[in-house]
């Protein structure tokens, strides 16, 4: 097996997008006018972003032995992401997120976590800790994978850093529940709303609060406003790039790829933030979370 630098651990989903004439209310019927599907899952998108930038990556997760599961595994292989850590459950269904988008771009999302939520600690396969530099976590709906993540962080060798994008799902759990995980997290990657939910504070004070919990770097995504990054000593507010946004799905995941790539390449925090904003801007000018993710040759000298 090739040596892996970064492994992701999060939900694996197929994103099924349906264009509809309008989003149905209770007892109402509306029509699907077009549909498409994309490989998805927050950590998975970030890992593909890192793979495109030349990082050796792998993934820990679970799919079922169905068409969706095969679709996700095939796409990872195409992107050169190692799939040895992905368990294939003979029964059940692979995670699916159904998105309904109406003619003015309003969305309704339905999540079917499927076998994602049945991951147990004993199922986690990580063949090679030695070369591993970073483990990137994102959220799950259910408790079993959350407990597995808490257990895993206690057993990792010290040289493996942990990054976490809590998403709304983990932000909603609150600081108290997240504490056992946060104690081991070096890099926390929330958006502004998630940070507010976790700390009750704005981006600057909220980040400070999380640094006191033992996190080394807090990087806050602020949508069109860009980002805020701090490690306690340095603070950077960095504006986003001006682009014509087409589909912001996965903007945060793409941002994480750029930021983590910068850190892995030993760049300073300001440069990491600029790289992250750039990768996110490339993501949002294309449909889907992964389509626009750049390759190393697309990165301009910043
Ligand atoms: N309209 C936009 N124009 C330019 N850049 C944008 C725009 N929207 C988002 N970005 C970039 O994408 C980054 C991440 O977006 P955002 O803050 O929405 O993350 P998020 O809420 O975590 O997204 P996600 O829904 O993917 O989880 C921002 O920090 C910014 O750099
Ligand atoms: Mg996000």
Tab-separated table of C-alpha atoms and ligand atoms in Angstrom:
chain	number	residue	atom	x	y	z
A	1	UNK	CA	0.000	0.000	0.000
A	2	UNK	CA	1.189	3.474	-0.775
A	3	UNK	CA	2.102	5.724	2.124
A	4	UNK	CA	-0.769	8.016	3.031
A	5	UNK	CA	-0.337	11.618	4.191
A	6	UNK	CA	-3.971	12.408	4.956
A	7	UNK	CA	-6.973	10.215	5.731
A	8	UNK	CA	-10.568	11.465	5.895
A	9	UNK	CA	-13.218	10.063	8.221
A	10	UNK	CA	-16.794	11.188	7.641
A	11	UNK	CA	-20.115	10.324	6.071
A	12	UNK	CA	-20.112	9.040	2.484
A	13	UNK	CA	-23.136	10.132	0.483
A	14	UNK	CA	-24.409	10.261	-3.044
A	15	UNK	CA	-25.893	13.718	-3.636
A	16	UNK	CA	-29.000	13.356	-5.789
A	17	UNK	CA	-30.170	16.684	-7.113
A	18	UNK	CA	-33.669	17.131	-8.498
A	19	UNK	CA	-34.792	20.255	-10.291
A	20	UNK	CA	-38.485	20.705	-9.516
A	21	UNK	CA	-41.186	23.098	-10.693
A	22	UNK	CA	-41.678	23.999	-7.039
A	23	UNK	CA	-40.864	22.542	-3.629
A	24	UNK	CA	-43.927	20.572	-2.539
A	25	UNK	CA	-45.739	21.639	0.619
A	26	UNK	CA	-47.775	19.207	2.715
A	27	UNK	CA	-50.340	17.293	0.599
A	28	UNK	CA	-49.050	18.992	-2.538
A	29	UNK	CA	-47.663	17.409	-5.687
A	30	UNK	CA	-44.891	18.890	-7.806
A	31	UNK	CA	-42.744	17.628	-10.668
A	32	UNK	CA	-39.133	16.719	-11.235
A	33	UNK	CA	-37.896	18.417	-14.417
A	34	UNK	CA	-34.268	17.212	-14.347
A	35	UNK	CA	-32.030	15.153	-12.100
A	36	UNK	CA	-28.343	14.485	-11.637
A	37	UNK	CA	-26.126	12.776	-9.104
A	38	UNK	CA	-22.728	13.565	-7.652
A	39	UNK	CA	-20.401	11.782	-5.247
A	40	UNK	CA	-20.522	13.660	-1.938
A	41	UNK	CA	-19.944	13.808	1.800
A	42	UNK	CA	-18.053	16.692	3.389
A	43	UNK	CA	-14.796	14.914	4.357
A	44	UNK	CA	-14.867	12.997	1.080
A	45	UNK	CA	-15.031	16.235	-0.924
A	46	UNK	CA	-12.122	17.693	1.047
A	47	UNK	CA	-10.051	14.534	0.536
A	48	UNK	CA	-10.664	14.627	-3.226
A	49	UNK	CA	-9.575	18.290	-3.179
A	50	UNK	CA	-6.316	17.277	-1.469
A	51	UNK	CA	-5.790	14.355	-3.870
A	52	UNK	CA	-6.138	16.709	-6.853
A	53	UNK	CA	-3.406	18.848	-5.292
A	54	UNK	CA	-1.082	15.853	-5.222
A	55	UNK	CA	-1.442	14.731	-1.583
A	56	UNK	CA	-1.505	10.947	-0.920
A	57	UNK	CA	-4.926	10.370	0.575
A	58	UNK	CA	-7.196	7.647	1.910
A	59	UNK	CA	-10.606	7.375	3.530
A	60	UNK	CA	-12.305	5.709	6.494
A	61	UNK	CA	-16.045	5.206	6.104
A	62	UNK	CA	-18.806	2.837	5.170
A	63	UNK	CA	-20.934	2.188	2.113
A	64	UNK	CA	-23.385	-0.593	1.270
A	65	UNK	CA	-23.043	-3.135	-1.511
A	66	UNK	CA	-25.385	-1.222	-3.828
A	67	UNK	CA	-25.151	0.973	-6.928
A	68	UNK	CA	-24.531	4.119	-4.885
A	69	UNK	CA	-21.726	2.443	-2.933
A	70	UNK	CA	-20.042	1.288	-6.147
A	71	UNK	CA	-20.419	4.795	-7.609
A	72	UNK	CA	-18.627	6.343	-4.599
A	73	UNK	CA	-15.804	3.782	-4.536
A	74	UNK	CA	-15.243	4.091	-8.276
A	75	UNK	CA	-15.027	7.862	-8.085
A	76	UNK	CA	-12.513	7.723	-5.209
A	77	UNK	CA	-10.343	5.329	-7.235
A	78	UNK	CA	-10.523	7.623	-10.250
A	79	UNK	CA	-9.335	10.472	-8.007
A	80	UNK	CA	-6.480	8.343	-6.644
A	81	UNK	CA	-7.939	8.155	-3.096
A	82	UNK	CA	-7.087	4.912	-1.274
A	83	UNK	CA	-10.306	3.055	-0.407
A	84	UNK	CA	-8.879	0.228	1.750
A	85	UNK	CA	-10.337	1.894	4.858
A	86	UNK	CA	-13.891	1.859	3.526
A	87	UNK	CA	-16.070	-0.953	4.864
A	88	UNK	CA	-18.660	-2.381	2.478
A	89	UNK	CA	-21.764	-3.552	4.329
A	90	UNK	CA	-23.495	-6.451	2.546
A	91	UNK	CA	-26.928	-5.238	3.633
A	92	UNK	CA	-28.528	-1.818	3.962
A	93	UNK	CA	-28.172	1.253	1.769
A	94	UNK	CA	-25.401	3.713	1.067
A	95	UNK	CA	-25.957	7.240	2.405
A	96	UNK	CA	-27.966	9.478	0.108
A	97	UNK	CA	-28.742	13.182	0.265
A	98	UNK	CA	-31.689	14.234	-1.877
A	99	UNK	CA	-31.790	17.878	-2.830
A	100	UNK	CA	-34.805	19.527	-4.426
A	101	UNK	CA	-34.107	22.834	-6.128
A	102	UNK	CA	-36.882	25.028	-7.525
A	103	UNK	CA	-36.762	27.530	-10.375
A	104	UNK	CA	-35.546	30.379	-8.130
A	105	UNK	CA	-32.820	28.268	-6.526
A	106	UNK	CA	-34.559	27.563	-3.189
A	107	UNK	CA	-33.520	24.202	-1.794
A	108	UNK	CA	-34.960	21.446	0.364
A	109	UNK	CA	-32.621	18.679	1.524
A	110	UNK	CA	-33.458	15.194	2.783
A	111	UNK	CA	-30.691	13.052	4.281
A	112	UNK	CA	-30.837	9.249	4.407
A	113	UNK	CA	-27.675	8.341	6.375
A	114	UNK	CA	-28.005	4.613	5.609
A	115	UNK	CA	-25.000	2.520	6.673
A	116	UNK	CA	-22.920	5.607	7.576
A	117	UNK	CA	-24.543	5.565	10.980
A	118	UNK	CA	-23.716	1.931	11.705
A	119	UNK	CA	-19.908	2.363	11.709
A	120	UNK	CA	-18.441	0.789	14.832
A	121	UNK	CA	-14.955	1.396	16.195
A	122	UNK	CA	-13.979	-2.239	15.510
A	123	UNK	CA	-14.659	-1.724	11.810
A	124	UNK	CA	-12.129	1.060	11.394
A	125	UNK	CA	-9.265	-0.070	9.212
A	126	UNK	CA	-6.142	2.057	9.234
A	127	UNK	CA	-3.245	0.109	7.877
A	128	UNK	CA	-0.431	2.575	8.164
A	129	UNK	CA	-0.214	5.156	10.938
A	130	UNK	CA	3.494	5.709	10.457
A	131	UNK	CA	3.406	7.946	7.406
A	132	UNK	CA	0.112	9.589	8.321
A	133	UNK	CA	0.337	13.323	9.007
A	134	UNK	CA	-3.301	14.292	9.319
A	135	UNK	CA	-6.680	12.744	10.001
A	136	UNK	CA	-9.596	14.902	8.815
A	137	UNK	CA	-12.954	14.433	10.569
A	138	UNK	CA	-16.422	15.605	9.647
A	139	UNK	CA	-19.810	14.936	11.195
A	140	UNK	CA	-22.238	12.021	11.217
A	141	UNK	CA	-25.929	12.011	12.092
A	142	UNK	CA	-25.835	9.054	14.508
A	143	UNK	CA	-24.037	8.265	17.752
A	144	UNK	CA	-22.112	5.146	16.803
A	145	UNK	CA	-19.701	6.875	14.404
A	146	UNK	CA	-19.348	9.831	16.811
A	147	UNK	CA	-18.317	7.435	19.582
A	148	UNK	CA	-15.904	5.719	17.159
A	149	UNK	CA	-14.256	9.034	16.338
A	150	UNK	CA	-13.857	9.840	20.056
A	151	UNK	CA	-12.245	6.455	20.651
A	152	UNK	CA	-9.951	6.688	17.630
A	153	UNK	CA	-8.435	10.047	18.630
A	154	UNK	CA	-7.313	8.560	21.938
A	155	UNK	CA	-5.368	5.805	20.197
A	156	UNK	CA	-3.521	7.744	17.534
A	157	UNK	CA	0.242	8.217	17.665
A	158	UNK	CA	1.207	11.752	18.723
A	159	UNK	CA	2.600	12.740	15.323
A	160	UNK	CA	-0.838	12.457	13.678
A	161	UNK	CA	-2.669	15.802	13.746
A	162	UNK	CA	-6.456	15.976	13.705
A	163	UNK	CA	-8.591	18.490	11.815
A	164	UNK	CA	-12.339	18.761	12.309
A	165	UNK	CA	-15.043	20.492	10.295
A	166	UNK	CA	-17.954	20.186	12.739
A	167	UNK	CA	-20.713	21.159	10.296
A	168	UNK	CA	-24.129	22.014	11.730
A	169	UNK	CA	-24.604	18.450	12.998
A	170	UNK	CA	-21.711	18.555	15.470
A	171	UNK	CA	-22.122	22.258	16.235
A	172	UNK	CA	-25.639	21.409	17.414
A	173	UNK	CA	-24.203	18.866	19.853
A	174	UNK	CA	-22.658	21.791	21.738
A	175	UNK	CA	-19.270	22.282	23.373
A	176	UNK	CA	-19.901	19.895	26.255
A	177	UNK	CA	-20.483	16.869	24.013
A	178	UNK	CA	-17.676	17.837	21.640
A	179	UNK	CA	-15.083	18.362	24.367
A	180	UNK	CA	-13.617	14.822	24.333
A	181	UNK	CA	-13.016	15.217	20.594
A	182	UNK	CA	-11.867	18.852	20.706
A	183	UNK	CA	-9.172	17.980	23.277
A	184	UNK	CA	-7.371	16.123	20.472
A	185	UNK	CA	-8.182	18.471	17.575
A	186	UNK	CA	-5.345	20.708	16.308
A	187	UNK	CA	-7.212	22.413	13.493
A	188	UNK	CA	-10.869	23.375	13.824
A	189	UNK	CA	-12.686	24.417	10.647
A	190	UNK	CA	-16.208	25.721	11.431
A	191	UNK	CA	-18.214	28.283	9.517
A	192	UNK	CA	-19.384	31.422	11.271
A	193	UNK	CA	-22.868	30.079	12.101
A	194	UNK	CA	-21.438	26.871	13.565
A	195	UNK	CA	-18.953	28.825	15.672
A	196	UNK	CA	-21.780	31.002	16.961
A	197	UNK	CA	-23.804	27.922	17.863
A	198	UNK	CA	-20.829	26.370	19.665
A	199	UNK	CA	-19.677	29.396	21.626
A	200	UNK	CA	-22.477	31.961	21.452
A	201	UNK	CA	-19.833	34.398	20.212
A	202	UNK	CA	-18.747	36.172	17.025
A	203	UNK	CA	-15.839	34.934	14.924
A	204	UNK	CA	-13.044	36.616	16.856
A	205	UNK	CA	-14.139	35.919	20.433
A	206	UNK	CA	-15.555	32.519	19.489
A	207	UNK	CA	-12.228	31.451	18.003
A	208	UNK	CA	-10.429	32.646	21.113
A	209	UNK	CA	-12.774	30.569	23.258
A	210	UNK	CA	-11.954	27.445	21.232
A	211	UNK	CA	-8.218	28.072	21.503
A	212	UNK	CA	-8.629	27.901	25.273
A	213	UNK	CA	-10.126	24.402	24.772
A	214	UNK	CA	-6.766	23.239	23.418
A	215	UNK	CA	-7.290	23.705	19.668
A	216	UNK	CA	-4.135	25.109	17.976
A	217	UNK	CA	-5.642	26.760	14.896
A	218	UNK	CA	-9.210	27.979	14.355
A	219	UNK	CA	-10.157	28.801	10.754
A	220	UNK	CA	-13.638	30.276	10.306
A	221	UNK	CA	-15.399	30.275	6.926
A	222	UNK	CA	-17.478	33.404	6.381
A	223	UNK	CA	-19.153	32.863	2.995
A	224	UNK	CA	-18.831	35.874	0.689
A	225	UNK	CA	-16.955	37.682	3.485
A	226	UNK	CA	-14.052	35.241	3.193
A	227	UNK	CA	-12.452	33.851	6.337
A	228	UNK	CA	-10.859	34.473	9.728
A	229	UNK	CA	-7.845	32.499	10.909
A	230	UNK	CA	-6.046	32.537	14.233
A	231	UNK	CA	-3.602	30.505	16.297
A	232	UNK	CA	-3.693	32.918	19.233
A	233	UNK	CA	-0.551	34.777	18.158
A	234	UNK	CA	-1.646	35.677	14.639
A	235	UNK	CA	-5.071	36.847	13.444
A	236	UNK	CA	-5.979	37.178	9.775
A	237	UNK	CA	-9.190	38.438	8.192
A	238	UNK	CA	-8.997	37.506	4.501
A	239	UNK	CA	-11.496	38.625	1.860
A	240	UNK	CA	-13.021	36.134	-0.566
A	241	UNK	CA	-12.331	36.323	-4.308
A	242	UNK	CA	-14.889	38.014	-6.533
A	243	UNK	CA	-16.400	35.352	-8.747
A	244	UNK	CA	-19.752	34.601	-10.348
A	245	UNK	CA	-21.096	31.908	-8.023
A	246	UNK	CA	-22.953	29.141	-9.832
A	247	UNK	CA	-23.366	26.505	-7.102
A	248	UNK	CA	-21.955	26.974	-3.600
A	249	UNK	CA	-22.441	23.296	-2.647
A	250	UNK	CA	-19.208	22.104	-1.073
A	251	UNK	CA	-17.596	25.566	-0.917
A	252	UNK	CA	-16.626	24.928	2.690
A	253	UNK	CA	-15.218	21.489	1.883
A	254	UNK	CA	-13.141	22.935	-0.954
A	255	UNK	CA	-11.960	25.687	1.368
A	256	UNK	CA	-10.762	23.025	3.817
A	257	UNK	CA	-8.741	21.321	1.024
A	258	UNK	CA	-6.902	24.529	0.223
A	259	UNK	CA	-6.266	25.363	3.855
A	260	UNK	CA	-5.012	21.893	4.820
A	261	UNK	CA	-2.894	21.737	1.657
A	262	UNK	CA	-1.240	24.992	2.730
A	263	UNK	CA	-0.536	23.691	6.226
A	264	UNK	CA	0.858	20.391	4.867
A	265	UNK	CA	3.149	22.432	2.602
A	266	UNK	CA	4.411	24.388	5.635
A	267	UNK	CA	2.949	27.691	4.464
A	268	UNK	CA	2.109	30.501	6.869
A	269	UNK	CA	-1.479	31.006	8.084
A	270	UNK	CA	-2.134	34.004	5.834
A	271	UNK	CA	-1.033	32.106	2.726
A	272	UNK	CA	-3.076	29.073	3.809
A	273	UNK	CA	-6.155	31.314	4.028
A	274	UNK	CA	-5.510	32.795	0.585
A	275	UNK	CA	-5.054	29.337	-0.917
A	276	UNK	CA	-8.267	28.184	0.771
A	277	UNK	CA	-10.288	31.128	-0.581
A	278	UNK	CA	-8.879	30.433	-4.040
A	279	UNK	CA	-9.771	26.708	-4.008
A	280	UNK	CA	-13.279	27.552	-2.736
A	281	UNK	CA	-13.739	30.151	-5.489
A	282	UNK	CA	-12.882	27.529	-8.132
A	283	UNK	CA	-15.407	25.128	-6.613
A	284	UNK	CA	-18.340	27.535	-6.683
A	285	UNK	CA	-18.057	28.560	-10.321
A	286	UNK	CA	-18.973	24.980	-11.355
A	287	UNK	CA	-21.977	22.767	-10.590
A	288	UNK	CA	-21.353	20.134	-7.887
A	289	UNK	CA	-18.957	20.026	-4.949
A	290	UNK	CA	-15.999	18.467	-6.773
A	291	UNK	CA	-16.230	19.496	-10.442
A	292	UNK	CA	-14.254	22.731	-10.137
A	293	UNK	CA	-11.661	21.551	-7.595
A	294	UNK	CA	-8.300	22.664	-9.006
A	295	UNK	CA	-5.132	20.694	-9.676
A	296	UNK	CA	-1.741	21.801	-8.472
A	297	UNK	CA	-0.947	23.332	-11.881
A	298	UNK	CA	-4.047	25.579	-11.590
A	299	UNK	CA	-2.808	27.241	-8.404
A	300	UNK	CA	-1.533	30.747	-9.177
A	301	UNK	CA	1.420	32.223	-7.330
A	302	UNK	CA	-0.351	34.009	-4.489
B	1	LIG	N1	-20.268	33.976	-3.238
B	1	LIG	C1	-18.980	33.695	-2.982
B	1	LIG	N2	-17.991	34.346	-3.651
B	1	LIG	C2	-16.683	34.085	-3.418
B	1	LIG	N3	-16.259	33.175	-2.511
B	1	LIG	C3	-17.189	32.504	-1.813
B	1	LIG	C4	-18.595	32.722	-1.993
B	1	LIG	N4	-19.283	31.881	-1.171
B	1	LIG	C5	-18.335	31.182	-0.508
B	1	LIG	N5	-17.077	31.557	-0.875
B	1	LIG	C6	-15.803	31.013	-0.402
B	1	LIG	O1	-16.045	29.715	0.104
B	1	LIG	C7	-15.639	29.650	1.472
B	1	LIG	C8	-16.531	28.709	2.217
B	1	LIG	O2	-17.880	29.083	2.083
B	1	LIG	P1	-18.891	29.101	3.311
B	1	LIG	O3	-18.429	30.094	4.299
B	1	LIG	O4	-20.235	29.255	2.740
B	1	LIG	O5	-18.641	27.647	3.917
B	1	LIG	P2	-19.682	26.615	4.545
B	1	LIG	O6	-20.813	27.360	5.140
B	1	LIG	O7	-18.917	25.698	5.429
B	1	LIG	O8	-20.109	25.856	3.234
B	1	LIG	P3	-20.702	24.392	3.043
B	1	LIG	O9	-22.144	24.643	2.795
B	1	LIG	O10	-19.972	23.887	1.857
B	1	LIG	O11	-20.409	23.624	4.287
B	1	LIG	C9	-15.631	31.071	1.971
B	1	LIG	O12	-14.737	31.219	3.046
B	1	LIG	C10	-15.195	31.836	0.719
B	1	LIG	O13	-13.796	31.798	0.585
B	2	LIG	MG1	-19.328	23.677	6.031
